[in-house]
XYZ file of C-alpha atoms in Angstrom:
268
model
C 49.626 170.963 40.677
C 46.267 171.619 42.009
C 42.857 170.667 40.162
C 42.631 174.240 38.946
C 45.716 173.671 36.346
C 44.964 175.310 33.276
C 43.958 172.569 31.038
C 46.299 171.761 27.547
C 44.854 173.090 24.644
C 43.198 170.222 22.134
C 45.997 168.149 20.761
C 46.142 166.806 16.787
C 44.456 163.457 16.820
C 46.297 160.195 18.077
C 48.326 158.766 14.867
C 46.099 156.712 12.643
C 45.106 152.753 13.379
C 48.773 150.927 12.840
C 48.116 147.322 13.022
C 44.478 146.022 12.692
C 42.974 142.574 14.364
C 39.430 141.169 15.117
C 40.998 140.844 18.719
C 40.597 144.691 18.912
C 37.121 145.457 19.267
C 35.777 148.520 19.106
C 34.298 150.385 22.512
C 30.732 150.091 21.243
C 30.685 146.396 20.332
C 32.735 145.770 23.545
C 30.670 147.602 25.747
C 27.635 145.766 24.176
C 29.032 142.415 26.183
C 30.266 143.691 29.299
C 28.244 146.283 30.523
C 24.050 146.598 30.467
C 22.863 149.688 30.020
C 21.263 151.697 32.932
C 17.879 152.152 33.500
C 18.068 155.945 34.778
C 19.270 159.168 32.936
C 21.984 159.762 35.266
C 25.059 160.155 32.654
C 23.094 159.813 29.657
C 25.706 161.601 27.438
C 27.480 158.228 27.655
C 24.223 156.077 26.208
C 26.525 154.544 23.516
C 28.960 153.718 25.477
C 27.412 152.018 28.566
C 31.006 150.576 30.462
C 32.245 154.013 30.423
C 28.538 155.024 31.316
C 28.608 153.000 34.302
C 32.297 153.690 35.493
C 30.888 157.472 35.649
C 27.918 156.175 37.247
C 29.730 154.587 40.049
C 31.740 157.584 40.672
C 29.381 160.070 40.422
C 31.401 162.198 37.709
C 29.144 164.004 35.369
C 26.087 162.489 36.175
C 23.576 165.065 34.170
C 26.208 167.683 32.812
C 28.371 166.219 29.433
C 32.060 166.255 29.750
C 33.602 169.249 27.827
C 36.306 166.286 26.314
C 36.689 162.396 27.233
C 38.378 159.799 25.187
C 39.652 156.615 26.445
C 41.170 153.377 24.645
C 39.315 150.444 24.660
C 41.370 147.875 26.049
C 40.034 144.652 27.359
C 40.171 143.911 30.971
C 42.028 141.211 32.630
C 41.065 139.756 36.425
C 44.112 139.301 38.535
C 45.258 135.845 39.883
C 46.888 136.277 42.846
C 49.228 139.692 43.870
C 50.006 140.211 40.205
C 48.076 143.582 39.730
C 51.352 145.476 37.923
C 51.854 142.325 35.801
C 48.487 141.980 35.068
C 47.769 145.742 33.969
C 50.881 145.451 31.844
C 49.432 142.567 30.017
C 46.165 144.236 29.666
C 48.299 146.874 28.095
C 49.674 143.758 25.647
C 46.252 142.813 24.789
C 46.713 139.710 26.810
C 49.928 138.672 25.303
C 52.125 137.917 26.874
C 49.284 136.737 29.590
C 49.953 137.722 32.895
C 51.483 133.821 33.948
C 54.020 134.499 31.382
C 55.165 137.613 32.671
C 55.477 136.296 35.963
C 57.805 133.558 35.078
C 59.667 136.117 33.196
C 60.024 138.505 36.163
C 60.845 135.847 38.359
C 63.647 134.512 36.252
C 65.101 138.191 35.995
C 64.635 137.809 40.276
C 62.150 141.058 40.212
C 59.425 139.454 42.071
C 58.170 136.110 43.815
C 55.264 135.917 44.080
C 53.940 138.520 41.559
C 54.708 141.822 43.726
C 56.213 144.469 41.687
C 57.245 146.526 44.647
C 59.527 148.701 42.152
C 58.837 151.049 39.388
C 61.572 150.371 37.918
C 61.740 146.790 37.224
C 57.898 147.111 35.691
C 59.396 149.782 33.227
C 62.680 147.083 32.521
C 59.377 144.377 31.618
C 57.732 147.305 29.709
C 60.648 147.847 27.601
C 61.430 144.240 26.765
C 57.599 143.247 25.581
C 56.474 146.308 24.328
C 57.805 146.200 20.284
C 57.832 148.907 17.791
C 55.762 151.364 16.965
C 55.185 151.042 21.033
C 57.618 153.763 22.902
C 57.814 154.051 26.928
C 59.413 156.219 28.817
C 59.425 156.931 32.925
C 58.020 159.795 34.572
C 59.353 160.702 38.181
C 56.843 163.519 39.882
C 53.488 164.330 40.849
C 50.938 163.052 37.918
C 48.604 165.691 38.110
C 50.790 168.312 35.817
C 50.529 169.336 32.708
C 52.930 167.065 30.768
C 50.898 163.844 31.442
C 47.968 165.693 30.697
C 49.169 166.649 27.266
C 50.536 162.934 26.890
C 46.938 161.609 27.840
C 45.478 163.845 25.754
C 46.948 162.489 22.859
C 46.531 158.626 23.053
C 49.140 157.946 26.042
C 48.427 154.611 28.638
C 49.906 155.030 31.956
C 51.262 152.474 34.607
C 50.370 153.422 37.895
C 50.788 152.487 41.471
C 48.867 154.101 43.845
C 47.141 153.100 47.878
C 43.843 151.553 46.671
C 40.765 151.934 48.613
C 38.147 149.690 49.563
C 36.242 150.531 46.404
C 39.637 150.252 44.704
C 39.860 154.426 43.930
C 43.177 156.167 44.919
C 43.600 156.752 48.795
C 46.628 157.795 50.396
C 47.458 155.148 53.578
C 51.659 155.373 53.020
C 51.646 152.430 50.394
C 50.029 149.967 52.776
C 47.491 148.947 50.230
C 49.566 149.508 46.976
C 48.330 148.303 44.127
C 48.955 149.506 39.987
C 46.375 150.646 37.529
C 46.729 151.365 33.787
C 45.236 154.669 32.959
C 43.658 154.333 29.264
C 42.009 157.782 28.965
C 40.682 160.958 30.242
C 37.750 162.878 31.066
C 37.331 167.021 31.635
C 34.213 167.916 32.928
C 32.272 171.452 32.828
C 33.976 172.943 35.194
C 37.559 172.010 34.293
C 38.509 168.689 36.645
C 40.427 166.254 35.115
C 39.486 162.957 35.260
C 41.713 159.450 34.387
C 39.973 156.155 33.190
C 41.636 153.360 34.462
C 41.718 148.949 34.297
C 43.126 147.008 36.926
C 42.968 143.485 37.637
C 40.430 143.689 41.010
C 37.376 144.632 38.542
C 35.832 144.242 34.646
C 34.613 147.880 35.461
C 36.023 150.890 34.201
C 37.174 152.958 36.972
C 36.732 156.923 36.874
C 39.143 158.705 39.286
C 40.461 162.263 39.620
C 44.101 162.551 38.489
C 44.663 164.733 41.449
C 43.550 162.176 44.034
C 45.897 159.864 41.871
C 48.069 162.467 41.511
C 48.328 162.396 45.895
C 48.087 158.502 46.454
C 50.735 158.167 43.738
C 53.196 160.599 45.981
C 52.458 158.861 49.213
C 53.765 155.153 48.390
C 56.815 155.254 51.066
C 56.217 152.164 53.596
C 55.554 148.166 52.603
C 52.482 145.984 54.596
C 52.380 142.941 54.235
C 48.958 142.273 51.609
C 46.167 141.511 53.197
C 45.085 137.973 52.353
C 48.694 137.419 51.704
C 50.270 137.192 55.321
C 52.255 134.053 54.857
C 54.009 134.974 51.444
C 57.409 136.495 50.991
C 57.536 140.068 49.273
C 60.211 141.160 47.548
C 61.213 144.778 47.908
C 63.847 146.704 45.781
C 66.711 148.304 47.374
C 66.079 151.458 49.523
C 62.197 150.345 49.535
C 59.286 151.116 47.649
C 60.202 155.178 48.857
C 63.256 154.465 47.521
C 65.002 155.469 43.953
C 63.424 151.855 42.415
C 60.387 151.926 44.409
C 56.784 153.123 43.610
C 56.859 157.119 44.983
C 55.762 159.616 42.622
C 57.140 157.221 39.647
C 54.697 156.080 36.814
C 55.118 154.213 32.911
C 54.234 156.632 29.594
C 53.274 153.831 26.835
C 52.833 155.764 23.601
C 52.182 154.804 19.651
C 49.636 152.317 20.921
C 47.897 150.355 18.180
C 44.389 150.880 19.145
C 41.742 153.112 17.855
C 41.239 155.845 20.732
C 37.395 156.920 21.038
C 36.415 160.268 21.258
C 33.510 160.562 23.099
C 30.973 163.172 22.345
């Protein structure tokens, strides 16, 4: 679907707060530790919220005009150790529990990766569905991203599990799934002239990244050849059957989380 998509109408508001913890800060008092505010008026509509403030910053997406809608959930990042970026962004998505080590040693005992690799969609959504407890739901989605279903998901509290060809700034590119990597998509953005815009963690950077879902949408769809990780040449990779353009592979597959239990911010 192109970036002209009609944009879903305004959905009811995520379900309330279901489980409460002093671990869960709020975005303010979170942002407050990570991210210093900038010095310039370039995104100012985000003053109160300076990490989202400075992922728009750094990809120059509203810089003087105000989103029309943006909400994200504020979940804490987590650095990678090693190729572990899927296991990583699914602990992020656990608030850091299981940690990232753990889930390793679990995917390794269930032979799904090892050294860290999750080459295949599907055994990520297998993990996802034994961690994830109630009132947590996931489901799969097979397709191009950038349609109106995820948008209507996203728009009412969804995280997504991504892989997509990552750039040299980390932001989607499309090189055939040489540089593969997974993001979790916390939120969304819809600026004044109707572009839809993903926020998204993942374990390279603290920053909140700020990408169009279309250009996520594209590198998500073009995942159909394995290269060996750069910094990584002497390490075995473990691939599913069929590749990661196969039917347990990476192409145009992604995670749905729902029912998280997190307070989503509305910005604005």
């Amino acid at each position: 679907m192109s970036e002209s998509a009609s944009v879903p109408p305004l959905p009811p508001p995520p379900p309330p707060l279901l489980a409460t913890s002093s671990s869960f800060r709020t975005a303010l008092e979170k942002d407050k530790v990570i991210a210093p505010r900038l010095t310039n008026d370039e995104c100012s509509w985000a003053l109160n919220y300076p990490e989202l403030q400075k992922g728009c910053f750094l990809s120059r997406v509203c810089q003087y005009t105000q989103p029309k809608r943006c909400q994200y959930t504020p979940i804490d990042s987590i650095l990678q150790i090693g190729p572990t970026c899927g296991l990583t962004a699914l602990s992020m998505l656990l608030n850091g529990q299981p940690t990232a080590a753990e889930l390793l040693a679990d995917a390794s005992a269930q032979k799904y990766t090892i050294n860290g690799e999750m080459f295949s969609a599907q055994y990520l959504y297998e993990l996802v569905q034994k961690h994830v407890s109630n009132p947590l739901t996931c489901h799969f989605h097979e397709g191009f991203l950038d349609c109106d279903q995820i948008k209507q998901q996203l728009c009412s509290g969804a995280c997504l599990l991504v892989p997509y060809d990552a750039d040299v700034n980390h932001a989607p590119c499309q090189r055939s799934g040489h540089r593969a990597h997974w993001a979790l998509i916390v939120g969304y953005l819809i600026d004044d002239q109707d572009k839809f815009y993903v926020v998204a963690r993942h374990g390279k950077t603290r920053n909140l990244a700020v990408w169009s879902l279309a250009a996520l949408s594209e590198s998500n769809a073009n995942l159909v050849e394995f290269a060996q990780p750069k910094g990584h040449e002497h390490l075995t990779f473990l691939l599913p059957p069929g590749g990661i353009d196969g039917d347990q592979g990476l192409k145009k597959r992604s995670i749905v989380v729902t029912n998280l239990p997190y307070q989503v911010v509305q910005v604005g």
